[in-house]
Coordinates of C-alpha atoms and ligand atoms in Angstrom, one line a residue:
X1 CA 62.7 -89.4 107.2
X2 CA 64.4 -88.6 110.4
X3 CA 67.5 -90.7 109.6
X4 CA 69.9 -87.7 109.8
X5 CA 68.5 -86.4 113.1
X6 CA 71.2 -85.3 115.5
X7 CA 70.8 -86.4 119.2
X8 CA 67.9 -84.7 120.9
X9 CA 68.5 -81.1 122.0
X10 CA 67.9 -82.0 125.7
X11 CA 70.7 -84.6 125.7
X12 CA 73.3 -82.0 125.0
X13 CA 74.1 -80.5 128.4
X14 CA 77.3 -78.4 127.9
X15 CA 77.6 -76.9 124.4
X16 CA 74.4 -75.8 122.8
X17 CA 73.2 -73.5 120.1
X18 CA 70.9 -70.6 121.0
X19 CA 68.1 -72.4 119.2
X20 CA 68.7 -75.5 121.4
X21 CA 68.8 -73.3 124.5
X22 CA 65.4 -71.9 123.5
X23 CA 63.9 -75.4 123.1
X24 CA 65.5 -76.6 126.4
X25 CA 64.1 -73.5 128.2
X26 CA 60.6 -74.1 126.8
X27 CA 60.7 -77.5 128.3
X28 CA 61.8 -76.1 131.6
X29 CA 58.7 -73.8 131.4
X30 CA 56.6 -76.9 130.9
X31 CA 55.5 -75.8 127.5
X32 CA 53.4 -78.6 125.9
X33 CA 52.5 -77.0 122.6
X34 CA 53.9 -74.4 120.2
X35 CA 51.8 -72.6 117.6
X36 CA 53.9 -71.5 114.6
X37 CA 55.1 -71.2 111.1
X38 CA 58.7 -71.6 109.8
X39 CA 60.9 -69.3 107.6
X40 CA 64.4 -68.3 107.0
X41 CA 65.3 -66.5 110.2
X42 CA 63.9 -69.3 112.4
X43 CA 65.4 -72.2 110.5
X44 CA 67.9 -72.9 113.3
X45 CA 65.0 -72.9 115.8
X46 CA 63.0 -75.2 113.6
X47 CA 66.0 -77.5 113.2
X48 CA 66.3 -77.7 117.0
X49 CA 62.5 -78.4 117.1
X50 CA 62.9 -81.3 114.7
X51 CA 64.8 -83.1 117.5
X52 CA 62.5 -82.1 120.3
X53 CA 59.3 -83.9 121.6
X54 CA 57.5 -80.5 122.1
X55 CA 54.3 -80.6 120.0
X56 CA 54.3 -77.9 117.3
X57 CA 51.1 -77.0 115.5
X58 CA 51.6 -75.7 112.0
X59 CA 48.9 -73.2 111.2
X60 CA 48.3 -72.0 107.7
X61 CA 48.8 -68.3 108.4
X62 CA 50.6 -66.8 111.4
X63 CA 47.4 -65.0 112.4
X64 CA 46.0 -68.6 112.8
X65 CA 48.9 -69.4 115.1
X66 CA 48.5 -66.4 117.4
X67 CA 44.7 -66.6 117.7
X68 CA 45.1 -70.4 118.5
X69 CA 47.6 -69.5 121.2
X70 CA 45.1 -67.0 122.6
X71 CA 42.3 -69.6 122.7
X72 CA 44.7 -72.0 124.4
X73 CA 45.7 -69.4 127.0
X74 CA 42.1 -68.2 127.6
X75 CA 40.8 -71.7 128.5
X76 CA 43.9 -73.2 130.2
X77 CA 45.3 -70.2 132.0
X78 CA 48.7 -71.2 130.7
X79 CA 50.8 -68.9 128.4
X80 CA 50.2 -69.6 124.7
X81 CA 53.5 -69.9 122.9
X82 CA 54.0 -68.7 119.3
X83 CA 56.9 -68.8 116.9
X84 CA 57.2 -67.0 113.6
X85 CA 59.9 -65.9 111.2
X86 CA 61.2 -62.4 110.7
X87 CA 59.5 -59.8 108.5
X88 CA 56.1 -60.9 107.2
X89 CA 55.9 -63.8 109.7
X90 CA 56.3 -61.4 112.5
X91 CA 54.0 -58.7 111.1
X92 CA 51.3 -61.3 110.5
X93 CA 51.1 -61.7 114.3
X94 CA 50.4 -58.0 115.0
X95 CA 46.6 -58.2 115.1
X96 CA 46.7 -61.2 117.5
X97 CA 49.3 -59.6 119.7
X98 CA 47.2 -56.4 119.9
X99 CA 44.1 -58.6 120.6
X100 CA 46.0 -60.4 123.5
X101 CA 47.2 -57.1 124.9
X102 CA 43.6 -55.6 125.0
X103 CA 42.1 -58.8 126.5
X104 CA 45.0 -59.5 129.0
X105 CA 46.0 -62.9 127.6
X106 CA 49.4 -64.4 128.6
X107 CA 51.4 -65.1 125.4
X108 CA 55.1 -65.6 124.8
X109 CA 56.0 -64.9 121.2
X110 CA 59.3 -65.8 119.6
X111 CA 60.1 -64.1 116.3
X112 CA 63.2 -64.7 114.2
X113 CA 65.2 -61.7 113.2
X114 CA 67.8 -61.0 110.5
X115 CA 71.4 -61.5 111.6
X116 CA 72.7 -58.9 114.1
X117 CA 75.3 -57.6 111.6
X118 CA 72.6 -56.5 109.1
X119 CA 69.9 -55.2 111.5
X120 CA 68.9 -51.7 110.3
X121 CA 70.0 -52.3 106.7
X122 CA 66.6 -53.2 105.3
X123 CA 67.9 -56.8 104.9
X124 CA 65.7 -59.4 103.3
X125 CA 62.7 -60.0 105.5
X126 CA 63.7 -57.4 108.1
X127 CA 61.0 -55.7 110.0
X128 CA 61.5 -53.6 113.1
X129 CA 59.2 -55.8 115.2
X130 CA 60.6 -54.2 118.4
X131 CA 59.3 -50.8 117.3
X132 CA 56.1 -52.2 115.8
X133 CA 55.2 -54.2 119.0
X134 CA 56.4 -51.7 121.6
X135 CA 52.9 -50.4 122.2
X136 CA 51.1 -53.7 121.9
X137 CA 53.1 -55.9 124.2
X138 CA 53.4 -56.0 127.9
X139 CA 57.2 -56.2 127.3
X140 CA 59.5 -57.0 124.4
X141 CA 63.1 -58.2 124.1
X142 CA 65.6 -58.5 121.4
X143 CA 68.3 -61.0 122.3
X144 CA 71.7 -59.5 121.5
X145 CA 73.9 -61.9 123.5
X146 CA 73.0 -65.6 123.4
X147 CA 74.2 -66.0 127.1
X148 CA 71.1 -63.9 128.1
X149 CA 68.7 -66.2 126.4
X150 CA 67.8 -68.5 129.4
X151 CA 67.2 -65.5 131.7
X152 CA 65.2 -63.6 129.1
X153 CA 62.9 -66.6 128.5
X154 CA 62.4 -67.0 132.2
X155 CA 61.5 -63.4 132.5
X156 CA 59.3 -63.5 129.4
X157 CA 57.1 -66.3 130.9
X158 CA 57.1 -64.5 134.3
X159 CA 56.0 -61.2 132.9
X160 CA 53.4 -62.7 130.6
X161 CA 51.7 -64.7 133.4
X162 CA 51.9 -62.6 136.5
X163 CA 50.1 -59.4 137.5
X164 CA 47.8 -58.4 134.7
X165 CA 48.6 -61.0 132.0
X166 CA 49.7 -60.0 128.6
X167 CA 51.8 -60.8 125.5
X168 CA 55.6 -60.7 125.7
X169 CA 57.7 -60.9 122.5
X170 CA 61.3 -62.2 122.3
X171 CA 63.1 -61.3 119.0
X172 CA 66.0 -63.6 118.2
X173 CA 68.5 -62.7 115.4
X174 CA 69.6 -65.7 113.3
X175 CA 73.2 -65.5 114.4
X176 CA 72.2 -65.6 118.1
X177 CA 70.1 -68.7 117.4
X178 CA 73.1 -70.3 115.6
X179 CA 75.8 -69.4 118.2
X180 CA 77.1 -72.2 120.4
X181 CA 77.5 -71.6 124.1
X182 CA 77.6 -73.4 127.5
X183 CA 74.3 -72.1 128.8
X184 CA 73.7 -71.0 132.4
X185 CA 70.1 -72.0 133.2
X186 CA 70.6 -70.9 136.8
X187 CA 70.6 -67.2 135.9
X188 CA 67.8 -65.6 137.9
X189 CA 65.1 -63.2 136.9
X190 CA 66.2 -59.6 137.4
X191 CA 63.2 -57.2 137.2
X192 CA 63.5 -54.5 139.8
X193 CA 61.0 -52.4 138.0
X194 CA 58.3 -55.1 137.8
X195 CA 56.8 -56.0 141.1
X196 CA 53.0 -56.4 140.6
X197 CA 51.0 -56.0 143.8
X198 CA 49.2 -59.1 144.8
X199 CA 47.7 -58.5 148.2
X200 CA 45.3 -55.5 148.9
X201 CA 45.8 -52.7 151.4
X202 CA 43.8 -53.9 154.4
X203 CA 42.6 -50.4 155.3
X204 CA 41.1 -50.0 151.8
X205 CA 39.4 -53.4 152.3
X206 CA 37.8 -52.2 155.5
X207 CA 36.7 -49.0 153.8
X208 CA 35.0 -51.1 151.1
X209 CA 33.4 -53.4 153.7
X210 CA 32.0 -50.3 155.5
X211 CA 30.6 -49.0 152.2
X212 CA 29.0 -52.4 151.6
X213 CA 27.4 -52.3 155.0
X214 CA 25.8 -48.9 154.3
X215 CA 24.8 -49.5 150.7
X216 CA 21.1 -49.8 149.8
X217 CA 21.7 -50.5 146.1
X218 CA 25.0 -52.2 145.7
X219 CA 26.1 -53.9 142.5
X220 CA 29.2 -55.8 141.4
X221 CA 30.7 -55.5 137.9
X222 CA 32.7 -58.7 137.4
X223 CA 35.2 -58.7 134.6
X224 CA 37.8 -61.1 133.2
X225 CA 40.1 -60.3 136.1
X226 CA 37.9 -62.7 138.1
X227 CA 38.7 -65.5 135.6
X228 CA 42.5 -64.7 135.5
X229 CA 42.7 -64.7 139.3
X230 CA 40.5 -67.9 139.5
X231 CA 38.3 -66.0 142.0
X232 CA 34.9 -67.3 141.0
X233 CA 34.3 -69.2 144.2
X234 CA 35.3 -66.2 146.4
X235 CA 33.0 -63.9 144.3
X236 CA 30.1 -66.3 144.9
X237 CA 30.8 -66.4 148.7
X238 CA 31.1 -62.7 149.0
X239 CA 27.9 -61.9 147.0
X240 CA 25.8 -64.6 148.7
X241 CA 27.0 -63.4 152.1
X242 CA 26.0 -59.8 151.3
X243 CA 23.2 -60.4 148.8
X244 CA 24.8 -58.2 146.2
X245 CA 23.6 -58.5 142.6
X246 CA 26.2 -59.2 139.9
X247 CA 26.7 -57.8 136.3
X248 CA 29.2 -59.4 134.0
X249 CA 31.3 -57.6 131.4
X250 CA 31.4 -59.4 128.0
X251 CA 34.8 -60.9 128.8
X252 CA 33.8 -61.7 132.4
X253 CA 31.0 -64.1 131.3
X254 CA 31.3 -67.4 133.1
X255 CA 32.9 -65.9 136.2
X256 CA 29.4 -66.0 137.9
X257 CA 26.8 -68.7 137.4
X258 CA 24.5 -67.6 134.6
X259 CA 21.4 -69.0 136.3
X260 CA 22.1 -67.6 139.8
X261 CA 19.3 -65.4 141.3
X262 CA 21.8 -62.6 142.0
X263 CA 23.0 -62.6 138.3
X264 CA 21.6 -59.8 136.2
X265 CA 23.3 -60.7 132.9
X266 CA 25.8 -58.8 130.8
X267 CA 26.1 -55.0 130.9
X268 CA 26.9 -52.6 128.2
X269 CA 25.9 -51.9 124.6
X270 CA 24.0 -55.2 124.1
X271 CA 23.6 -56.1 127.7
X272 CA 20.3 -56.7 129.5
X273 CA 18.1 -53.9 130.6
X274 CA 18.2 -55.1 134.2
X275 CA 22.0 -55.1 134.2
X276 CA 22.3 -51.7 132.7
X277 CA 19.7 -50.1 134.9
X278 CA 21.4 -51.6 138.0
X279 CA 24.7 -50.0 136.9
X280 CA 22.9 -46.7 136.3
X281 CA 20.9 -46.6 139.5
X282 CA 23.3 -48.2 142.0
X283 CA 24.6 -46.4 145.1
X284 CA 27.7 -48.6 145.4
X285 CA 29.5 -50.0 142.3
X286 CA 32.2 -52.5 143.0
X287 CA 34.2 -53.2 139.8
X288 CA 36.4 -56.3 140.0
X289 CA 38.9 -57.0 137.3
X290 CA 37.0 -54.9 134.7
X291 CA 38.3 -51.8 133.0
X292 CA 35.2 -49.7 132.2
X293 CA 35.4 -50.1 128.5
X294 CA 33.3 -47.6 126.6
X295 CA 31.1 -50.4 125.2
X296 CA 30.3 -51.2 128.8
X297 CA 29.8 -47.7 130.3
X298 CA 28.0 -46.0 127.4
X299 CA 28.2 -42.2 127.8
X300 CA 30.4 -41.6 130.9
X301 CA 28.4 -38.5 131.8
X302 CA 25.5 -40.7 132.8
X303 CA 27.5 -43.7 134.2
X304 CA 26.8 -44.7 137.8
X305 CA 26.3 -41.0 138.7
X306 CA 24.9 -41.6 142.2
X307 CA 27.3 -44.3 143.2
X308 CA 30.4 -44.6 145.4
X309 CA 32.8 -46.4 143.1
X310 CA 35.2 -49.1 144.3
X311 CA 37.6 -50.6 141.9
X312 CA 39.6 -53.7 142.5
X313 CA 42.3 -54.3 139.9
X314 CA 45.7 -55.8 139.7
X315 CA 46.8 -53.1 137.3
X316 CA 47.0 -49.7 139.0
X317 CA 46.8 -48.0 135.6
X318 CA 43.2 -49.0 135.2
X319 CA 42.0 -47.4 138.4
X320 CA 40.5 -44.0 137.8
X321 CA 41.4 -44.2 134.1
X322 CA 37.8 -43.8 132.9
X323 CA 35.6 -43.5 136.0
X324 CA 36.4 -41.5 139.1
X325 CA 37.0 -44.0 141.9
X326 CA 36.5 -43.3 145.6
X327 CA 37.8 -46.7 146.9
X328 CA 40.8 -47.9 144.8
X329 CA 42.1 -51.3 145.7
X330 CA 45.2 -52.6 143.8
X331 CA 45.2 -56.3 144.2
X332 CA 44.7 -59.8 142.8
X333 CA 40.9 -60.2 142.6
X334 CA 40.9 -63.5 144.6
X335 CA 43.1 -62.1 147.4
X336 CA 40.9 -59.0 147.7
X337 CA 37.7 -61.0 147.8
X338 CA 39.1 -63.4 150.4
X339 CA 40.0 -60.5 152.7
X340 CA 36.6 -58.9 152.1
X341 CA 34.8 -62.0 153.2
X342 CA 37.0 -62.2 156.3
X343 CA 36.1 -58.7 157.5
X344 CA 33.5 -58.9 160.3
X345 CA 31.0 -56.3 159.1
X346 CA 27.3 -55.9 158.9
X347 CA 25.7 -57.2 155.8
X348 CA 23.6 -54.7 153.9
X349 CA 19.8 -54.8 153.5
X350 CA 19.4 -55.1 149.8
X351 CA 15.9 -56.7 149.7
X352 CA 14.1 -53.8 148.2
X353 CA 16.8 -53.3 145.6
X354 CA 16.7 -56.9 144.6
X355 CA 13.0 -56.9 144.3
X356 CA 13.2 -53.9 142.0
X357 CA 15.7 -55.7 139.8
X358 CA 13.7 -58.9 139.7
X359 CA 10.7 -56.8 138.5
X360 CA 12.9 -55.4 135.8
X361 CA 14.0 -58.9 134.7
X362 CA 10.4 -60.0 134.6
X363 CA 9.2 -57.0 132.6
X364 CA 12.2 -56.5 130.3
X365 CA 13.7 -59.9 129.5
X366 CA 15.8 -60.5 126.3
X367 CA 13.4 -61.0 123.5
X368 CA 13.4 -62.4 119.9
X369 CA 10.8 -62.6 117.2
X370 CA 8.0 -65.1 117.8
X371 CA 5.3 -66.3 115.4
X372 CA 7.8 -66.5 112.5
X373 CA 8.8 -69.3 110.3
X374 CA 12.2 -67.8 109.7
X375 CA 15.3 -69.5 111.1
X376 CA 16.5 -67.0 113.6
X377 CA 20.2 -66.6 114.6
X378 CA 19.3 -66.6 118.3
X379 CA 17.8 -70.0 117.8
X380 CA 21.2 -71.3 116.6
X381 CA 22.7 -70.3 119.9
X382 CA 19.9 -71.9 121.8
X383 CA 20.2 -75.1 119.9
X384 CA 24.0 -75.2 120.4
X385 CA 23.2 -74.7 124.1
X386 CA 20.7 -77.5 124.1
X387 CA 22.8 -80.1 122.2
X388 CA 25.9 -79.3 124.2
X389 CA 23.9 -79.2 127.5
X390 CA 25.4 -75.8 128.2
X391 CA 28.7 -77.4 128.7
X392 CA 30.8 -76.5 125.7
X393 CA 33.7 -74.2 125.2
X394 CA 32.3 -71.5 122.9
X395 CA 34.5 -69.3 120.7
X396 CA 33.2 -66.5 118.6
X397 CA 34.1 -64.1 115.9
X398 CA 33.0 -60.5 116.1
X399 CA 29.6 -59.1 115.1
X400 CA 25.9 -59.9 115.7
X401 CA 26.5 -63.6 116.2
X402 CA 29.0 -62.8 119.0
X403 CA 26.5 -60.7 120.9
X404 CA 23.7 -63.3 120.5
X405 CA 26.1 -65.9 121.8
X406 CA 26.9 -63.7 124.8
X407 CA 23.2 -63.1 125.4
X408 CA 21.8 -66.6 124.9
X409 CA 24.4 -69.2 125.9
X410 CA 24.0 -68.7 129.7
X411 CA 27.5 -69.6 130.7
X412 CA 27.7 -71.3 134.1
X413 CA 31.4 -72.1 134.4
X414 CA 34.7 -70.3 134.1
X415 CA 37.0 -70.3 131.1
X416 CA 34.5 -71.7 128.6
X417 CA 33.8 -68.4 126.7
X418 CA 36.5 -67.3 124.3
X419 CA 35.8 -64.1 122.4
X420 CA 37.7 -61.0 121.2
X421 CA 36.4 -58.2 123.4
X422 CA 38.8 -55.3 123.4
X423 CA 40.0 -55.3 119.8
X424 CA 36.9 -56.9 118.3
X425 CA 38.9 -59.0 115.9
X426 CA 37.0 -60.7 113.1
X427 CA 38.8 -63.9 112.2
X428 CA 39.5 -64.7 115.8
X429 CA 36.9 -67.3 116.6
X430 CA 37.8 -70.3 114.5
X431 CA 41.6 -70.4 115.1
X432 CA 40.9 -69.7 118.8
X433 CA 38.7 -72.9 118.8
X434 CA 41.7 -74.8 117.5
X435 CA 43.8 -73.6 120.4
X436 CA 41.1 -74.3 122.9
X437 CA 40.6 -77.8 121.6
X438 CA 44.3 -78.5 121.9
X439 CA 44.2 -77.4 125.5
X440 CA 41.2 -79.6 126.3
X441 CA 41.1 -82.5 123.7
X442 CA 38.2 -84.2 125.4
X443 CA 35.9 -81.2 125.7
X444 CA 33.3 -80.1 123.2
X445 CA 34.5 -76.9 121.4
X446 CA 32.2 -74.9 119.2
X447 CA 33.4 -72.1 117.0
X448 CA 30.3 -69.9 116.5
X449 CA 31.3 -67.7 113.6
X450 CA 29.9 -65.2 111.2
X451 CA 29.9 -65.7 107.5
X452 CA 32.1 -62.7 107.2
X453 CA 34.6 -63.4 110.0
X454 CA 35.0 -67.1 109.1
X455 CA 36.2 -66.1 105.7
X456 CA 39.1 -64.1 107.3
X457 CA 40.8 -67.2 108.7
X458 CA 39.1 -70.2 107.2
X459 CA 42.4 -71.6 106.0
X460 CA 42.7 -73.2 109.4
X461 CA 40.2 -75.8 108.2
X462 CA 43.4 -77.5 106.9
X463 CA 44.7 -77.6 110.5
X464 CA 41.5 -79.3 111.7
X465 CA 41.8 -81.8 108.9
X466 CA 45.4 -82.5 109.6
X467 CA 45.0 -83.0 113.4
X468 CA 41.4 -84.4 113.1
X469 CA 40.4 -82.0 115.9
X470 CA 36.7 -82.4 116.8
X471 CA 35.9 -78.7 116.7
X472 CA 32.3 -78.0 115.6
X473 CA 32.3 -75.0 113.3
X474 CA 28.8 -73.4 113.3
X475 CA 28.6 -70.6 110.8
X476 CA 25.7 -68.2 111.6
X477 CA 25.3 -67.3 108.0
X478 CA 23.1 -64.3 107.5
X479 CA 24.6 -63.4 104.1
X480 CA 25.8 -60.1 105.5
X481 CA 28.3 -58.3 107.7
X482 CA 25.4 -58.2 110.1
X483 CA 26.6 -55.8 112.7
X484 CA 27.7 -53.3 110.0
X485 CA 24.3 -53.7 108.3
X486 CA 22.6 -53.1 111.6
X487 CA 24.4 -49.8 112.1
X488 CA 23.7 -48.8 108.5
X489 CA 20.0 -49.5 109.1
X490 CA 19.9 -47.6 112.3
X491 CA 22.2 -44.7 111.7
X492 CA 22.8 -44.4 107.9
X493 CA 19.2 -44.5 106.6
X494 CA 19.6 -48.1 105.3
X495 CA 22.4 -47.3 102.9
X496 CA 24.0 -50.7 103.0
X497 CA 27.4 -49.7 101.7
X498 CA 29.5 -52.9 101.1
X499 CA 27.9 -54.9 104.0
X500 CA 25.7 -57.4 102.1
X501 CA 27.2 -60.7 101.0
X502 CA 24.8 -62.2 98.5
X503 CA 27.6 -64.1 96.7
X504 CA 29.4 -66.6 98.9
X505 CA 31.4 -69.7 98.5
X506 CA 29.6 -73.0 99.0
X507 CA 30.7 -73.6 102.6
X508 CA 29.7 -77.2 102.5
X509 CA 31.9 -77.9 99.5
X510 CA 34.6 -75.9 101.1
X511 CA 34.5 -78.0 104.2
X512 CA 34.4 -81.1 102.1
X513 CA 37.5 -80.0 100.2
X514 CA 39.3 -80.2 103.6
X515 CA 37.8 -83.6 104.3
X516 CA 35.5 -82.3 106.9
X517 CA 31.8 -83.5 107.3
X518 CA 29.8 -80.5 106.3
X519 CA 26.1 -79.6 106.3
X520 CA 23.8 -76.8 105.3
X521 CA 20.7 -76.2 107.4
X522 CA 17.9 -73.8 106.6
X523 CA 15.3 -74.5 109.3
X524 CA 15.2 -75.2 113.0
X525 CA 14.0 -78.7 112.3
X526 CA 16.8 -79.4 109.9
X527 CA 19.3 -78.0 112.4
X528 CA 18.0 -80.3 115.2
X529 CA 18.7 -83.4 113.0
X530 CA 22.2 -82.2 112.1
X531 CA 23.2 -81.0 115.5
X532 CA 22.0 -84.3 117.0
X533 CA 24.4 -86.1 114.7
X534 CA 27.2 -83.5 114.8
X535 CA 27.5 -83.5 118.6
X536 CA 27.3 -87.3 118.9
X537 CA 30.8 -88.0 117.6
X538 CA 34.4 -86.8 117.9
X539 CA 35.0 -85.7 114.3
X540 CA 35.3 -82.1 113.1
X541 CA 32.1 -80.8 111.6
X542 CA 31.1 -77.7 109.7
X543 CA 27.5 -76.5 109.7
X544 CA 26.4 -73.7 107.5
X545 CA 23.3 -72.3 109.3
X546 CA 21.3 -70.2 106.8
X547 CA 19.6 -67.8 109.2
X548 CA 17.5 -64.7 108.6
X549 CA 19.6 -61.8 107.4
X550 CA 17.3 -59.1 108.8
X551 CA 17.6 -59.6 112.6
X552 CA 19.2 -56.9 114.7
X553 CA 20.8 -57.3 118.1
X554 CA 18.6 -55.8 120.9
X555 CA 18.5 -54.2 123.3
X556 CA 21.1 -51.6 122.4
X557 CA 22.6 -48.5 123.6
X558 CA 23.2 -46.1 120.6
X559 CA 26.6 -44.4 120.5
X560 CA 26.8 -41.4 122.7
X561 CA 23.9 -42.5 124.9
X562 CA 23.8 -43.5 128.5
X563 CA 23.0 -46.9 130.0
X564 CA 19.5 -45.8 130.8
X565 CA 18.7 -44.9 127.2
X566 CA 18.5 -48.4 125.8
X567 CA 16.5 -48.9 122.6
X568 CA 14.7 -52.1 121.6
X569 CA 14.1 -53.1 125.1
X570 CA 10.7 -54.5 124.2
X571 CA 9.5 -56.1 120.9
Ligands
TPP1 C1 39.2 -57.4 111.3 C2 38.0 -56.7 111.3 N1 37.5 -55.9 110.3 C3 36.4 -55.2 110.4 C4 35.6 -55.2 111.5 C5 34.3 -54.4 111.6 N2 33.2 -55.3 111.8 C6 32.6 -55.5 113.0 S1 31.4 -56.6 113.0 C7 31.5 -56.8 111.3 C8 30.6 -57.7 110.6 C9 30.8 -59.1 110.8 O1 30.1 -59.9 109.9 P1 29.9 -61.5 110.2 O2 31.2 -62.1 110.5 O3 29.2 -62.1 109.1 O4 29.1 -61.5 111.5 P2 27.6 -61.0 111.8 O5 27.7 -59.6 112.3 O6 26.9 -61.1 110.5 O7 27.1 -62.0 112.8 C10 32.5 -56.0 110.8 C11 32.9 -55.9 109.4 C12 36.1 -56.0 112.6 N3 35.5 -56.1 113.8 N4 37.3 -56.7 112.5
MG2 MG1 27.2 -62.4 108.9

């Protein structure tokens, strides 16, 4: 019953509590949805929320809130906003904050804090969230004076979403949230130490254009920075003009059309042979919005040894961090690509190089078992592709199924691939799908999860049920922590220490307990029937796909090896 509700927070224009200032500021930032969980220290904020039209999604664990906010941010490009109470509420966010930091996702996180007077006394539900999150946030604030709140919130949104995006945390002691003031919303951002570079140095652009003209074997490594900068169109123009092949990082998938003749696939540990050999043999490597993660480069001693390296990145700290770089360009990816296209320079002759790469693609395509009756995990991804016409938002957990999704879904559009790349967080995929679906209620969203990872955050089934969100949960159930099992098979003489999951819950009954239509499928034919039905309506669905538990992800670069030393390239 809302009978006792006070007037709406927005209507009060002069005197407001800190909590009301917060809600009012969120509206000014055009926040449409908040992901959160209440508790003692945020009671004043939840009370202000009670009187506000902003949509709040009550997850069932704060980790669910933050991964949902990440999914929302990844597909929409808008900051995901999270709210949690002090102590355990705040510490439950830590994995997600780290995940967002590693994958450059814009989040603004509000945590409650114990009252200013007892900070540092081990008060009930006190945690030093400022100390804990210092290394895992782009910036963090503790609000000591409520008058600072409007400015801090403006700054938090600005920092989270400009330059290289990332998570910003704002810690609000309870007394600050309760204090009444006449807020000054006109206070301006004051960040003299934070001026991200947007436009590239034109001399460096010319240097790169010259290098492109002279290259015989150029390749572009396109990362998530292309997606953050909305630079897909410019990348296409630049590569088509100069006929330069493109490799994607795991997180960059979707930034280049998956079926384009210049596209070589994903690079790295489970990338295609063609992509990795292109990175290995190239004479000019242009990395754009990618950070040379070790899973991408393999052993650095062998990485792009004969190449001139150009690196375009909005974050200067990334340039030269892992790979010596001859042409550094600090810039927004779109701005740099626009300027590059504008330079009047000779296009390179890459025909021989492209022919060589096409030969590689023909001779060493991705492969999976044939002549088998087993239901293969790769087939699940192919079926999802078929029944969604390649046009779904796909979220994943971490493990073998994640790599098969990356290899087999063939993304053609930007911002439809949501995965945990840097931190590799099991439990990410399902709540991320909830957030993605909230950002785009009319799109098809599929959570492709592992049987292990799903069990880490499956409590969010309750959120699906409550909101009747049409997320399709597809469990690639191999009865094992597959990626761990694969490494134990390859590098630990098949000692499967704690990686097999012979005993599992009945996922169908579990789904049904949450009122969700749930199915078990054990063959491709069965899967076809169920997928046909599941993708024809707008209800949530859970599908337990019982796939073979013995498949390994190939090809692969073993730890310590170079990109040219892939194993499992052929059946
Ligand atoms: C939170 C967390 N704990 C542990 C790991 C290590 N790990 C990586 S993949 C994996 C197995 C995942 O199993 P499952 O979810 O069933 O996916 P599968 O590999 O079988 O497809 C584990 C345990 C991790 N990435 N994240
Ligand atoms: Mg598994």
